[in-house]
Amino acid sequence: MVDRKKLINRVNRAEGQLRGIVKMMEEERECRDVVIQLAAVKASVEKIIHIIVTENLMECMIKDGEEVGKEQLEDALDLILKIK
Protein backbone atom coordinates (compact mmCIF):
# COMPACT_ATOMS: atom_id res chain seq x y z
CA MET A 1 0.00 0.00 0.00
CA VAL A 2 1.25 3.45 -0.91
CA ASP A 3 2.07 5.77 1.95
CA ARG A 4 -0.04 8.82 1.06
CA LYS A 5 2.07 11.10 3.26
CA LYS A 6 5.23 10.17 1.32
CA LEU A 7 3.46 10.81 -1.98
CA ILE A 8 2.22 14.18 -0.77
CA ASN A 9 5.77 15.04 0.30
CA ARG A 10 6.99 14.16 -3.19
CA VAL A 11 4.35 16.41 -4.75
CA ASN A 12 5.23 19.23 -2.36
CA ARG A 13 8.92 18.92 -3.30
CA ALA A 14 8.03 19.11 -6.99
CA GLU A 15 5.91 22.17 -6.28
CA GLY A 16 8.84 23.79 -4.50
CA GLN A 17 11.10 22.99 -7.43
CA LEU A 18 8.62 24.65 -9.79
CA ARG A 19 8.52 27.78 -7.64
CA GLY A 20 12.31 27.83 -7.77
CA ILE A 21 12.20 27.57 -11.55
CA VAL A 22 9.81 30.52 -11.77
CA LYS A 23 12.24 32.53 -9.66
CA MET A 24 15.11 31.48 -11.94
CA MET A 25 13.14 32.66 -14.96
CA GLU A 26 12.28 35.97 -13.29
CA GLU A 27 15.99 36.43 -12.57
CA GLU A 28 16.69 35.65 -16.25
CA ARG A 29 19.00 32.76 -15.39
CA GLU A 30 20.63 30.74 -18.16
CA CYS A 31 18.24 28.71 -20.31
CA ARG A 32 20.37 25.60 -19.73
CA ASP A 33 19.99 25.88 -15.95
CA VAL A 34 16.23 26.31 -16.22
CA VAL A 35 15.89 23.33 -18.55
CA ILE A 36 17.96 21.14 -16.22
CA GLN A 37 15.65 22.01 -13.34
CA LEU A 38 12.55 21.42 -15.47
CA ALA A 39 13.89 17.99 -16.40
CA ALA A 40 14.37 17.21 -12.71
CA VAL A 41 10.76 18.18 -11.95
CA LYS A 42 9.54 16.11 -14.89
CA ALA A 43 11.41 13.06 -13.59
CA SER A 44 10.00 13.62 -10.13
CA VAL A 45 6.42 13.87 -11.38
CA GLU A 46 6.87 10.81 -13.59
CA LYS A 47 8.05 8.85 -10.54
CA ILE A 48 4.96 9.94 -8.59
CA ILE A 49 2.72 8.85 -11.46
CA HIS A 50 4.53 5.51 -11.67
CA ILE A 51 4.01 4.86 -7.96
CA ILE A 52 0.31 5.75 -8.10
CA VAL A 53 -0.43 3.76 -11.28
CA THR A 54 1.48 0.73 -10.01
CA GLU A 55 -0.48 0.80 -6.77
CA ASN A 56 -3.76 1.18 -8.65
CA LEU A 57 -2.93 -1.75 -10.90
CA MET A 58 -2.08 -3.91 -7.90
CA GLU A 59 -5.37 -2.97 -6.24
CA CYS A 60 -7.25 -3.89 -9.41
CA MET A 61 -5.46 -7.23 -9.66
CA ILE A 62 -5.99 -8.18 -6.02
CA LYS A 63 -9.50 -7.08 -5.12
CA ASP A 64 -10.64 -8.88 -1.96
CA GLY A 65 -9.48 -12.18 -3.39
CA GLU A 66 -12.02 -11.90 -6.21
CA GLU A 67 -11.23 -12.60 -9.82
CA VAL A 68 -10.28 -9.46 -11.67
CA GLY A 69 -12.95 -8.24 -14.05
CA LYS A 70 -12.32 -7.13 -17.60
CA GLU A 71 -13.57 -3.63 -16.82
CA GLN A 72 -11.15 -3.26 -13.89
CA LEU A 73 -8.21 -4.30 -16.06
CA GLU A 74 -9.30 -1.91 -18.82
CA ASP A 75 -9.44 0.95 -16.31
CA ALA A 76 -5.95 0.13 -15.06
CA LEU A 77 -4.59 -0.10 -18.60
CA ASP A 78 -6.22 3.23 -19.49
CA LEU A 79 -4.26 4.84 -16.66
CA ILE A 80 -1.03 3.33 -17.91
CA LEU A 81 -1.65 4.51 -21.47
CA LYS A 82 -2.50 8.05 -20.34
CA ILE A 83 0.94 8.50 -18.82
CA LYS A 84 2.79 7.43 -21.96
XYZ file of C-alpha atoms in Angstrom:
84
model
C 0.000 0.000 0.000
C 1.246 3.452 -0.909
C 2.071 5.774 1.952
C -0.036 8.825 1.057
C 2.067 11.100 3.256
C 5.226 10.171 1.324
C 3.456 10.812 -1.977
C 2.218 14.184 -0.765
C 5.770 15.042 0.305
C 6.995 14.162 -3.193
C 4.348 16.413 -4.753
C 5.232 19.233 -2.359
C 8.919 18.916 -3.300
C 8.029 19.111 -6.992
C 5.905 22.173 -6.278
C 8.841 23.793 -4.499
C 11.103 22.994 -7.434
C 8.624 24.648 -9.794
C 8.519 27.780 -7.643
C 12.306 27.828 -7.774
C 12.197 27.568 -11.549
C 9.807 30.519 -11.768
C 12.242 32.533 -9.663
C 15.114 31.484 -11.939
C 13.142 32.660 -14.957
C 12.284 35.972 -13.293
C 15.985 36.430 -12.570
C 16.693 35.646 -16.247
C 18.999 32.758 -15.390
C 20.627 30.745 -18.158
C 18.245 28.710 -20.307
C 20.370 25.600 -19.734
C 19.991 25.881 -15.947
C 16.226 26.308 -16.218
C 15.887 23.327 -18.548
C 17.956 21.139 -16.215
C 15.648 22.012 -13.337
C 12.550 21.423 -15.474
C 13.888 17.989 -16.399
C 14.366 17.213 -12.706
C 10.758 18.184 -11.954
C 9.538 16.115 -14.886
C 11.406 13.056 -13.595
C 9.996 13.622 -10.125
C 6.419 13.868 -11.383
C 6.870 10.810 -13.589
C 8.046 8.846 -10.537
C 4.956 9.945 -8.591
C 2.721 8.848 -11.463
C 4.534 5.511 -11.673
C 4.007 4.858 -7.963
C 0.307 5.746 -8.101
C -0.428 3.761 -11.278
C 1.478 0.734 -10.010
C -0.478 0.799 -6.769
C -3.764 1.185 -8.646
C -2.931 -1.746 -10.898
C -2.078 -3.910 -7.902
C -5.370 -2.965 -6.241
C -7.250 -3.889 -9.412
C -5.462 -7.230 -9.663
C -5.994 -8.182 -6.021
C -9.502 -7.079 -5.125
C -10.639 -8.879 -1.963
C -9.479 -12.185 -3.392
C -12.022 -11.895 -6.208
C -11.231 -12.604 -9.819
C -10.278 -9.463 -11.667
C -12.950 -8.243 -14.047
C -12.322 -7.133 -17.603
C -13.568 -3.629 -16.822
C -11.154 -3.260 -13.892
C -8.211 -4.295 -16.056
C -9.297 -1.911 -18.819
C -9.442 0.947 -16.313
C -5.945 0.128 -15.062
C -4.585 -0.096 -18.603
C -6.224 3.226 -19.493
C -4.264 4.843 -16.660
C -1.027 3.333 -17.912
C -1.653 4.508 -21.467
C -2.499 8.046 -20.339
C 0.939 8.504 -18.823
C 2.792 7.427 -21.956
